[in-house]
PDB file of N, CA and C in Angstrom:
ATOM      1  N   MET A   1       0.880  -1.126  -0.077  1.00 56.00           N
ATOM      2  CA  MET A   1      -0.039   0.107   0.034  1.00 56.00           C
ATOM      3  C   MET A   1       0.857   1.271  -0.024  1.00 56.00           C
ATOM      4  N   PHE A   2       1.741   1.244   0.866  1.00 63.00           N
ATOM      5  CA  PHE A   2       2.707   2.485   0.893  1.00 63.00           C
ATOM      6  C   PHE A   2       4.145   2.083   1.361  1.00 63.00           C
ATOM      7  N   ALA A   3       5.052   2.607   0.839  1.00 70.00           N
ATOM      8  CA  ALA A   3       6.521   2.335   1.311  1.00 70.00           C
ATOM      9  C   ALA A   3       7.232   3.506   1.904  1.00 70.00           C
ATOM     10  N   GLY A   4       8.067   3.278   2.799  1.00 79.00           N
ATOM     11  CA  GLY A   4       8.753   4.370   3.308  1.00 79.00           C
ATOM     12  C   GLY A   4       8.136   5.007   4.658  1.00 79.00           C
ATOM     13  N   LYS A   5       8.997   5.394   5.544  1.00 85.00           N
ATOM     14  CA  LYS A   5       8.268   5.873   6.777  1.00 85.00           C
ATOM     15  C   LYS A   5       7.526   7.178   6.522  1.00 85.00           C
ATOM     16  N   ILE A   6       8.163   7.965   5.664  1.00 87.00           N
ATOM     17  CA  ILE A   6       7.515   9.286   5.419  1.00 87.00           C
ATOM     18  C   ILE A   6       6.225   9.108   4.908  1.00 87.00           C
ATOM     19  N   ASN A   7       5.799   8.343   3.937  1.00 87.00           N
ATOM     20  CA  ASN A   7       4.682   7.975   3.364  1.00 87.00           C
ATOM     21  C   ASN A   7       3.697   7.346   4.445  1.00 87.00           C
ATOM     22  N   LYS A   8       4.159   6.499   5.374  1.00 90.00           N
ATOM     23  CA  LYS A   8       3.241   5.787   6.276  1.00 90.00           C
ATOM     24  C   LYS A   8       2.693   6.976   7.320  1.00 90.00           C
ATOM     25  N   PHE A   9       3.685   7.845   7.650  1.00 92.00           N
ATOM     26  CA  PHE A   9       3.106   9.093   8.462  1.00 92.00           C
ATOM     27  C   PHE A   9       1.974   9.839   7.691  1.00 92.00           C
ATOM     28  N   ARG A  10       2.375   9.996   6.507  1.00 92.00           N
ATOM     29  CA  ARG A  10       1.432  10.933   5.618  1.00 92.00           C
ATOM     30  C   ARG A  10       0.189  10.140   5.598  1.00 92.00           C
ATOM     31  N   THR A  11       0.147   8.847   5.470  1.00 93.00           N
ATOM     32  CA  THR A  11      -1.183   8.162   5.329  1.00 93.00           C
ATOM     33  C   THR A  11      -1.927   8.220   6.737  1.00 93.00           C
ATOM     34  N   VAL A  12      -1.333   8.104   7.763  1.00 95.00           N
ATOM     35  CA  VAL A  12      -1.914   8.197   9.084  1.00 95.00           C
ATOM     36  C   VAL A  12      -2.569   9.750   9.109  1.00 95.00           C
ATOM     37  N   ALA A  13      -1.894  10.769   8.808  1.00 96.00           N
ATOM     38  CA  ALA A  13      -2.392  11.965   8.873  1.00 96.00           C
ATOM     39  C   ALA A  13      -3.628  12.178   7.936  1.00 96.00           C
ATOM     40  N   LEU A  14      -3.621  11.663   6.816  1.00 96.00           N
ATOM     41  CA  LEU A  14      -4.731  11.627   5.797  1.00 96.00           C
ATOM     42  C   LEU A  14      -5.993  10.985   6.458  1.00 96.00           C
ATOM     43  N   LEU A  15      -5.587   9.815   7.096  1.00 97.00           N
ATOM     44  CA  LEU A  15      -6.757   9.088   7.758  1.00 97.00           C
ATOM     45  C   LEU A  15      -7.393   9.950   8.879  1.00 97.00           C
ATOM     46  N   LEU A  16      -6.567  10.509   9.532  1.00 97.00           N
ATOM     47  CA  LEU A  16      -7.012  11.386  10.672  1.00 97.00           C
ATOM     48  C   LEU A  16      -7.978  12.660  10.180  1.00 97.00           C
ATOM     49  N   ILE A  17      -7.745  13.045   9.012  1.00 98.00           N
ATOM     50  CA  ILE A  17      -8.528  14.108   8.402  1.00 98.00           C
ATOM     51  C   ILE A  17      -9.892  13.405   8.087  1.00 98.00           C
ATOM     52  N   PHE A  18      -9.934  12.420   7.402  1.00 97.00           N
ATOM     53  CA  PHE A  18     -11.126  11.622   7.161  1.00 97.00           C
ATOM     54  C   PHE A  18     -12.023  11.252   8.295  1.00 97.00           C
ATOM     55  N   LEU A  19     -11.200  10.808   9.200  1.00 97.00           N
ATOM     56  CA  LEU A  19     -11.848  10.487  10.538  1.00 97.00           C
ATOM     57  C   LEU A  19     -12.547  11.791  11.306  1.00 97.00           C
ATOM     58  N   GLY A  20     -11.840  12.810  11.175  1.00 97.00           N
ATOM     59  CA  GLY A  20     -12.255  14.029  11.760  1.00 97.00           C
ATOM     60  C   GLY A  20     -13.548  14.579  11.080  1.00 97.00           C
ATOM     61  N   ILE A  21     -13.447  14.539   9.777  1.00 96.00           N
ATOM     62  CA  ILE A  21     -14.716  14.898   8.948  1.00 96.00           C
ATOM     63  C   ILE A  21     -15.977  14.034   9.328  1.00 96.00           C
ATOM     64  N   GLY A  22     -15.554  12.612   9.317  1.00 96.00           N
ATOM     65  CA  GLY A  22     -16.651  11.746   9.655  1.00 96.00           C
ATOM     66  C   GLY A  22     -17.281  12.033  11.099  1.00 96.00           C
ATOM     67  N   VAL A  23     -16.443  12.304  12.051  1.00 96.00           N
ATOM     68  CA  VAL A  23     -16.940  12.648  13.345  1.00 96.00           C
ATOM     69  C   VAL A  23     -17.778  13.860  13.395  1.00 96.00           C
ATOM     70  N   MET A  24     -17.250  14.812  12.662  1.00 95.00           N
ATOM     71  CA  MET A  24     -18.078  16.041  12.679  1.00 95.00           C
ATOM     72  C   MET A  24     -19.402  15.937  11.865  1.00 95.00           C
ATOM     73  N   TYR A  25     -19.503  14.839  11.065  1.00 95.00           N
ATOM     74  CA  TYR A  25     -20.837  14.535  10.175  1.00 95.00           C
ATOM     75  C   TYR A  25     -21.876  14.068  11.309  1.00 95.00           C
ATOM     76  N   PHE A  26     -21.304  13.242  12.394  1.00 92.00           N
ATOM     77  CA  PHE A  26     -22.373  12.767  13.386  1.00 92.00           C
ATOM     78  C   PHE A  26     -22.933  13.858  13.976  1.00 92.00           C
ATOM     79  N   GLY A  27     -22.383  15.206  14.098  1.00 90.00           N
ATOM     80  CA  GLY A  27     -23.098  16.372  14.770  1.00 90.00           C
ATOM     81  C   GLY A  27     -24.483  16.689  14.045  1.00 90.00           C
ATOM     82  N   PHE A  28     -24.553  16.421  12.694  1.00 90.00           N
ATOM     83  CA  PHE A  28     -25.733  16.673  12.022  1.00 90.00           C
ATOM     84  C   PHE A  28     -26.727  15.544  12.235  1.00 90.00           C
ATOM     85  N   LEU A  29     -26.219  14.363  12.722  1.00 92.00           N
ATOM     86  CA  LEU A  29     -27.285  13.213  12.922  1.00 92.00           C
ATOM     87  C   LEU A  29     -27.790  13.505  14.482  1.00 92.00           C
ATOM     88  N   TRP A  30     -27.092  13.864  15.314  1.00 90.00           N
ATOM     89  CA  TRP A  30     -27.436  14.250  16.608  1.00 90.00           C
ATOM     90  C   TRP A  30     -27.368  15.669  17.058  1.00 90.00           C
ATOM     91  N   PRO A  31     -28.180  16.596  16.660  1.00 90.00           N
ATOM     92  CA  PRO A  31     -28.114  18.009  16.854  1.00 90.00           C
ATOM     93  C   PRO A  31     -27.910  18.410  18.272  1.00 90.00           C
ATOM     94  N   SER A  32     -28.331  17.676  19.270  1.00 93.00           N
ATOM     95  CA  SER A  32     -28.039  18.023  20.643  1.00 93.00           C
ATOM     96  C   SER A  32     -26.591  17.936  21.093  1.00 93.00           C
ATOM     97  N   ALA A  33     -25.862  17.075  20.391  1.00 93.00           N
ATOM     98  CA  ALA A  33     -24.394  16.908  20.682  1.00 93.00           C
ATOM     99  C   ALA A  33     -23.576  17.413  19.653  1.00 93.00           C
ATOM    100  N   MET A  34     -23.992  18.258  18.846  1.00 95.00           N
ATOM    101  CA  MET A  34     -23.372  18.928  17.761  1.00 95.00           C
ATOM    102  C   MET A  34     -22.087  19.519  18.032  1.00 95.00           C
ATOM    103  N   LEU A  35     -21.992  20.247  19.116  1.00 95.00           N
ATOM    104  CA  LEU A  35     -20.782  20.990  19.666  1.00 95.00           C
ATOM    105  C   LEU A  35     -19.591  19.998  19.985  1.00 95.00           C
ATOM    106  N   LEU A  36     -20.080  18.908  20.648  1.00 96.00           N
ATOM    107  CA  LEU A  36     -19.129  17.985  21.055  1.00 96.00           C
ATOM    108  C   LEU A  36     -18.544  17.282  19.940  1.00 96.00           C
ATOM    109  N   PHE A  37     -19.425  16.876  18.883  1.00 96.00           N
ATOM    110  CA  PHE A  37     -18.744  16.078  17.653  1.00 96.00           C
ATOM    111  C   PHE A  37     -17.860  17.115  16.879  1.00 96.00           C
ATOM    112  N   ILE A  38     -18.227  18.502  16.720  1.00 96.00           N
ATOM    113  CA  ILE A  38     -17.576  19.344  16.014  1.00 96.00           C
ATOM    114  C   ILE A  38     -16.200  19.603  16.612  1.00 96.00           C
ATOM    115  N   LEU A  39     -16.217  19.675  18.055  1.00 97.00           N
ATOM    116  CA  LEU A  39     -14.873  19.870  18.696  1.00 97.00           C
ATOM    117  C   LEU A  39     -14.045  18.628  18.673  1.00 97.00           C
ATOM    118  N   LEU A  40     -14.548  17.463  18.718  1.00 97.00           N
ATOM    119  CA  LEU A  40     -13.746  16.254  18.681  1.00 97.00           C
ATOM    120  C   LEU A  40     -13.286  16.099  17.188  1.00 97.00           C
ATOM    121  N   GLY A  41     -14.222  16.539  16.042  1.00 97.00           N
ATOM    122  CA  GLY A  41     -13.631  16.278  14.837  1.00 97.00           C
ATOM    123  C   GLY A  41     -12.395  17.360  14.442  1.00 97.00           C
ATOM    124  N   MET A  42     -12.615  18.587  15.165  1.00 97.00           N
ATOM    125  CA  MET A  42     -11.458  19.483  15.028  1.00 97.00           C
ATOM    126  C   MET A  42     -10.278  19.151  15.728  1.00 97.00           C
ATOM    127  N   LEU A  43     -10.272  18.324  16.758  1.00 98.00           N
ATOM    128  CA  LEU A  43      -9.089  17.854  17.489  1.00 98.00           C
ATOM    129  C   LEU A  43      -8.396  16.667  16.473  1.00 98.00           C
ATOM    130  N   PHE A  44      -9.261  15.828  15.845  1.00 98.00           N
ATOM    131  CA  PHE A  44      -8.518  15.036  14.863  1.00 98.00           C
ATOM    132  C   PHE A  44      -7.938  15.625  13.655  1.00 98.00           C
ATOM    133  N   ILE A  45      -8.552  16.776  13.175  1.00 97.00           N
ATOM    134  CA  ILE A  45      -7.949  17.523  12.071  1.00 97.00           C
ATOM    135  C   ILE A  45      -6.843  18.308  12.623  1.00 97.00           C
ATOM    136  N   GLY A  46      -6.760  18.858  13.831  1.00 97.00           N
ATOM    137  CA  GLY A  46      -5.563  19.540  14.405  1.00 97.00           C
ATOM    138  C   GLY A  46      -4.400  18.600  14.604  1.00 97.00           C
ATOM    139  N   GLY A  47      -4.864  17.220  15.004  1.00 97.00           N
ATOM    140  CA  GLY A  47      -3.715  16.243  14.998  1.00 97.00           C
ATOM    141  C   GLY A  47      -3.085  15.919  13.736  1.00 97.00           C
ATOM    142  N   SER A  48      -4.001  15.937  12.784  1.00 98.00           N
ATOM    143  CA  SER A  48      -3.619  15.601  11.321  1.00 98.00           C
ATOM    144  C   SER A  48      -2.556  16.803  10.995  1.00 98.00           C
ATOM    145  N   VAL A  49      -2.844  18.052  11.223  1.00 97.00           N
ATOM    146  CA  VAL A  49      -2.008  19.184  10.727  1.00 97.00           C
ATOM    147  C   VAL A  49      -0.684  19.167  11.648  1.00 97.00           C
ATOM    148  N   ALA A  50      -0.745  18.756  12.755  1.00 98.00           N
ATOM    149  CA  ALA A  50       0.378  18.461  13.429  1.00 98.00           C
ATOM    150  C   ALA A  50       1.292  17.407  12.939  1.00 98.00           C
ATOM    151  N   ILE A  51       0.818  16.382  12.495  1.00 96.00           N
ATOM    152  CA  ILE A  51       1.545  15.219  12.006  1.00 96.00           C
ATOM    153  C   ILE A  51       2.127  15.717  10.715  1.00 96.00           C
ATOM    154  N   TYR A  52       1.370  16.307   9.816  1.00 96.00           N
ATOM    155  CA  TYR A  52       1.884  16.951   8.471  1.00 96.00           C
ATOM    156  C   TYR A  52       2.988  17.840   8.663  1.00 96.00           C
ATOM    157  N   PHE A  53       2.764  18.702   9.759  1.00 97.00           N
ATOM    158  CA  PHE A  53       3.984  19.636   9.910  1.00 97.00           C
ATOM    159  C   PHE A  53       5.133  19.007  10.387  1.00 97.00           C
ATOM    160  N   TRP A  54       5.095  17.857  11.271  1.00 95.00           N
ATOM    161  CA  TRP A  54       6.220  17.136  11.792  1.00 95.00           C
ATOM    162  C   TRP A  54       6.842  16.294  10.708  1.00 95.00           C
ATOM    163  N   VAL A  55       5.880  15.774   9.862  1.00 93.00           N
ATOM    164  CA  VAL A  55       6.420  14.995   8.757  1.00 93.00           C
ATOM    165  C   VAL A  55       7.352  15.921   7.777  1.00 93.00           C
ATOM    166  N   GLY A  56       6.728  17.115   7.496  1.00 93.00           N
ATOM    167  CA  GLY A  56       7.530  18.048   6.658  1.00 93.00           C
ATOM    168  C   GLY A  56       8.827  18.371   7.269  1.00 93.00           C
ATOM    169  N   MET A  57       9.042  18.373   8.544  1.00 94.00           N
ATOM    170  CA  MET A  57      10.239  18.836   9.120  1.00 94.00           C
ATOM    171  C   MET A  57      11.273  17.725   8.993  1.00 94.00           C
ATOM    172  N   LEU A  58      10.722  16.500   9.097  1.00 89.00           N
ATOM    173  CA  LEU A  58      11.507  15.279   9.113  1.00 89.00           C
ATOM    174  C   LEU A  58      11.964  15.054   7.692  1.00 89.00           C
ATOM    175  N   SER A  59      11.139  15.349   6.714  1.00 88.00           N
ATOM    176  CA  SER A  59      11.463  15.151   5.376  1.00 88.00           C
ATOM    177  C   SER A  59      12.594  16.071   4.754  1.00 88.00           C
ATOM    178  N   THR A  60      12.731  17.350   5.518  1.00 90.00           N
ATOM    179  CA  THR A  60      13.762  18.287   4.895  1.00 90.00           C
ATOM    180  C   THR A  60      15.062  17.844   5.528  1.00 90.00           C
ATOM    181  N   GLN A  61      15.086  17.025   6.604  1.00 90.00           N
ATOM    182  CA  GLN A  61      16.256  16.489   7.264  1.00 90.00           C
ATOM    183  C   GLN A  61      16.654  15.067   6.720  1.00 90.00           C
ATOM    184  N   ALA A  62      15.789  14.587   5.932  1.00 88.00           N
ATOM    185  CA  ALA A  62      16.164  13.019   5.483  1.00 88.00           C
ATOM    186  C   ALA A  62      17.088  13.106   4.564  1.00 88.00           C
ATOM    187  N   ALA A  63      18.025  12.023   4.523  1.00 89.00           N
ATOM    188  CA  ALA A  63      19.005  11.903   3.540  1.00 89.00           C
ATOM    189  C   ALA A  63      18.497  11.402   2.230  1.00 89.00           C
ATOM    190  N   GLN A  64      18.884  12.018   1.098  1.00 92.00           N
ATOM    191  CA  GLN A  64      18.539  11.641  -0.195  1.00 92.00           C
ATOM    192  C   GLN A  64      19.554  10.701  -0.773  1.00 92.00           C
ATOM    193  N   VAL A  65      19.169   9.491  -1.201  1.00 91.00           N
ATOM    194  CA  VAL A  65      20.000   8.551  -1.843  1.00 91.00           C
ATOM    195  C   VAL A  65      19.359   8.082  -3.291  1.00 91.00           C
ATOM    196  N   GLU A  66      20.253   7.616  -3.975  1.00 92.00           N
ATOM    197  CA  GLU A  66      19.800   6.901  -5.117  1.00 92.00           C
ATOM    198  C   GLU A  66      19.596   5.262  -4.954  1.00 92.00           C
ATOM    199  N   CYS A  67      18.367   4.949  -5.336  1.00 91.00           N
ATOM    200  CA  CYS A  67      17.908   3.644  -5.103  1.00 91.00           C
ATOM    201  C   CYS A  67      18.684   2.805  -6.058  1.00 91.00           C
ATOM    202  N   PRO A  68      19.416   1.602  -5.641  1.00 89.00           N
ATOM    203  CA  PRO A  68      20.316   0.843  -6.443  1.00 89.00           C
ATOM    204  C   PRO A  68      19.321  -0.040  -7.512  1.00 89.00           C
ATOM    205  N   GLU A  69      18.063  -0.239  -7.116  1.00 90.00           N
ATOM    206  CA  GLU A  69      17.230  -1.014  -7.915  1.00 90.00           C
ATOM    207  C   GLU A  69      16.672  -0.274  -8.998  1.00 90.00           C
ATOM    208  N   CYS A  70      15.886   0.922  -8.630  1.00 92.00           N
ATOM    209  CA  CYS A  70      15.220   1.582  -9.597  1.00 92.00           C
ATOM    210  C   CYS A  70      15.811   2.788 -10.209  1.00 92.00           C
ATOM    211  N   LYS A  71      17.181   3.235  -9.444  1.00 93.00           N
ATOM    212  CA  LYS A  71      17.903   4.448  -9.918  1.00 93.00           C
ATOM    213  C   LYS A  71      17.198   5.678  -9.763  1.00 93.00           C
ATOM    214  N   ARG A  72      16.145   5.852  -8.943  1.00 93.00           N
ATOM    215  CA  ARG A  72      15.593   7.063  -8.564  1.00 93.00           C
ATOM    216  C   ARG A  72      15.969   7.624  -7.320  1.00 93.00           C
ATOM    217  N   THR A  73      15.855   8.954  -7.156  1.00 93.00           N
ATOM    218  CA  THR A  73      16.374   9.548  -5.873  1.00 93.00           C
ATOM    219  C   THR A  73      15.117   9.305  -4.865  1.00 93.00           C
ATOM    220  N   THR A  74      15.456   8.929  -3.619  1.00 91.00           N
ATOM    221  CA  THR A  74      14.343   8.710  -2.703  1.00 91.00           C
ATOM    222  C   THR A  74      15.041   9.141  -1.366  1.00 91.00           C
ATOM    223  N   LYS A  75      14.193   9.324  -0.204  1.00 89.00           N
ATOM    224  CA  LYS A  75      14.683   9.723   0.960  1.00 89.00           C
ATOM    225  C   LYS A  75      14.568   8.574   2.113  1.00 89.00           C
ATOM    226  N   VAL A  76      15.699   8.639   2.781  1.00 89.00           N
ATOM    227  CA  VAL A  76      15.865   7.689   3.967  1.00 89.00           C
ATOM    228  C   VAL A  76      15.729   8.222   5.272  1.00 89.00           C
ATOM    229  N   LEU A  77      14.779   7.797   6.178  1.00 88.00           N
ATOM    230  CA  LEU A  77      14.662   8.180   7.521  1.00 88.00           C
ATOM    231  C   LEU A  77      15.437   7.049   8.369  1.00 88.00           C
ATOM    232  N   GLY A  78      16.223   7.600   9.293  1.00 85.00           N
ATOM    233  CA  GLY A  78      16.956   6.574  10.091  1.00 85.00           C
ATOM    234  C   GLY A  78      18.034   5.723   9.307  1.00 85.00           C
ATOM    235  N   LYS A  79      18.217   4.428   9.992  1.00 86.00           N
ATOM    236  CA  LYS A  79      19.285   3.650   9.339  1.00 86.00           C
ATOM    237  C   LYS A  79      18.875   2.788   8.276  1.00 86.00           C
ATOM    238  N   THR A  80      17.468   2.295   8.181  1.00 86.00           N
ATOM    239  CA  THR A  80      16.870   1.604   7.275  1.00 86.00           C
ATOM    240  C   THR A  80      15.518   2.089   6.824  1.00 86.00           C
ATOM    241  N   ASP A  81      15.163   2.158   5.629  1.00 88.00           N
ATOM    242  CA  ASP A  81      14.010   2.498   5.156  1.00 88.00           C
ATOM    243  C   ASP A  81      13.757   1.878   3.715  1.00 88.00           C
ATOM    244  N   GLN A  82      12.457   2.100   3.224  1.00 88.00           N
ATOM    245  CA  GLN A  82      12.177   1.495   1.861  1.00 88.00           C
ATOM    246  C   GLN A  82      12.181   2.600   0.857  1.00 88.00           C
ATOM    247  N   CYS A  83      12.556   2.223  -0.381  1.00 88.00           N
ATOM    248  CA  CYS A  83      12.363   3.211  -1.442  1.00 88.00           C
ATOM    249  C   CYS A  83      11.065   3.506  -1.764  1.00 88.00           C
ATOM    250  N   MET A  84      10.684   4.806  -2.039  1.00 86.00           N
ATOM    251  CA  MET A  84       9.172   5.269  -2.203  1.00 86.00           C
ATOM    252  C   MET A  84       8.701   4.654  -3.451  1.00 86.00           C
ATOM    253  N   PHE A  85       9.566   4.204  -4.378  1.00 89.00           N
ATOM    254  CA  PHE A  85       9.143   3.883  -5.679  1.00 89.00           C
ATOM    255  C   PHE A  85       9.055   2.498  -5.853  1.00 89.00           C
ATOM    256  N   CYS A  86      10.112   1.727  -5.703  1.00 89.00           N
ATOM    257  CA  CYS A  86      10.169   0.263  -5.900  1.00 89.00           C
ATOM    258  C   CYS A  86      10.079  -0.482  -4.603  1.00 89.00           C
ATOM    259  N   LYS A  87       9.852   0.111  -3.411  1.00 86.00           N
ATOM    260  CA  LYS A  87       9.840  -0.623  -2.185  1.00 86.00           C
ATOM    261  C   LYS A  87      11.064  -1.459  -1.696  1.00 86.00           C
ATOM    262  N   SER A  88      12.111  -1.450  -2.282  1.00 87.00           N
ATOM    263  CA  SER A  88      13.203  -2.136  -1.849  1.00 87.00           C
ATOM    264  C   SER A  88      14.050  -1.533  -0.668  1.00 87.00           C
ATOM    265  N   TRP A  89      14.421  -2.450   0.180  1.00 87.00           N
ATOM    266  CA  TRP A  89      15.021  -1.693   1.457  1.00 87.00           C
ATOM    267  C   TRP A  89      16.344  -1.258   1.355  1.00 87.00           C
ATOM    268  N   LEU A  90      16.475  -0.054   1.863  1.00 89.00           N
ATOM    269  CA  LEU A  90      17.873   0.680   1.778  1.00 89.00           C
ATOM    270  C   LEU A  90      18.225   0.560   3.426  1.00 89.00           C
ATOM    271  N   SER A  91      19.548   0.599   3.375  1.00 86.00           N
ATOM    272  CA  SER A  91      20.167   0.865   4.680  1.00 86.00           C
ATOM    273  C   SER A  91      21.606   1.595   4.641  1.00 86.00           C
ATOM    274  N   PHE A  92      21.910   2.307   5.746  1.00 87.00           N
ATOM    275  CA  PHE A  92      23.084   2.873   5.858  1.00 87.00           C
ATOM    276  C   PHE A  92      23.976   2.054   6.869  1.00 87.00           C
ATOM    277  N   ASP A  93      23.322   1.083   7.500  1.00 81.00           N
ATOM    278  CA  ASP A  93      24.030   0.162   8.414  1.00 81.00           C
ATOM    279  C   ASP A  93      24.697  -1.011   7.654  1.00 81.00           C
ATOM    280  N   PRO A  94      25.942  -1.052   7.890  1.00 81.00           N
ATOM    281  CA  PRO A  94      26.824  -2.084   7.178  1.00 81.00           C
ATOM    282  C   PRO A  94      26.294  -3.508   7.358  1.00 81.00           C
ATOM    283  N   LYS A  95      25.666  -3.912   8.525  1.00 82.00           N
ATOM    284  CA  LYS A  95      25.313  -5.130   8.978  1.00 82.00           C
ATOM    285  C   LYS A  95      24.245  -5.589   8.004  1.00 82.00           C
ATOM    286  N   TYR A  96      23.443  -4.730   7.345  1.00 75.00           N
ATOM    287  CA  TYR A  96      22.387  -5.124   6.521  1.00 75.00           C
ATOM    288  C   TYR A  96      22.874  -5.177   4.922  1.00 75.00           C
ATOM    289  N   ALA A  97      24.050  -4.818   4.832  1.00 72.00           N
ATOM    290  CA  ALA A  97      24.462  -4.754   3.326  1.00 72.00           C
ATOM    291  C   ALA A  97      24.425  -6.251   2.701  1.00 72.00           C
ATOM    292  N   SER A  98      24.134  -6.223   1.470  1.00 68.00           N
ATOM    293  CA  SER A  98      24.206  -7.536   0.726  1.00 68.00           C
ATOM    294  C   SER A  98      25.750  -8.108   0.649  1.00 68.00           C
ATOM    295  N   ASP A  99      25.759  -9.298   0.212  1.00 63.00           N
ATOM    296  CA  ASP A  99      27.268  -9.750   0.076  1.00 63.00           C
ATOM    297  C   ASP A  99      27.862  -9.226  -1.123  1.00 63.00           C
ATOM    298  N   GLU A 100      27.251  -8.688  -2.164  1.00 63.00           N
ATOM    299  CA  GLU A 100      27.717  -7.991  -3.208  1.00 63.00           C
ATOM    300  C   GLU A 100      28.307  -6.710  -2.831  1.00 63.00           C
ATOM    301  N   ASP A 101      27.778  -6.068  -1.819  1.00 57.00           N
ATOM    302  CA  ASP A 101      28.204  -4.759  -1.469  1.00 57.00           C
ATOM    303  C   ASP A 101      29.527  -4.649  -0.438  1.00 57.00           C
ATOM    304  N   ARG A 102      29.685  -5.784   0.112  1.00 51.00           N
ATOM    305  CA  ARG A 102      30.753  -5.914   1.079  1.00 51.00           C
ATOM    306  C   ARG A 102      32.192  -6.049   0.476  1.00 51.00           C
TER     307      ARG A 102
END
């Protein structure tokens, strides 16, 4: 479905937006609790905005490498991550290197 840590975080943030909109929709179904549902939905959307901001900061600091499989430039968070395009595992840690690379 998604590859790489950055895309996983972005997917969670997108799901929080949809969840927040869905929760706010319940306010129309129960008008007596509309304020509660609107505030709860806004909290979900605010959490999503915070995650998008955090991922943006992480993305600017991520190392850009060329994937050896697909030859496209991708970003790596941490010591190991997946290519955003071909989903092959990339690593800066020598213990995860293949026998060809040693």
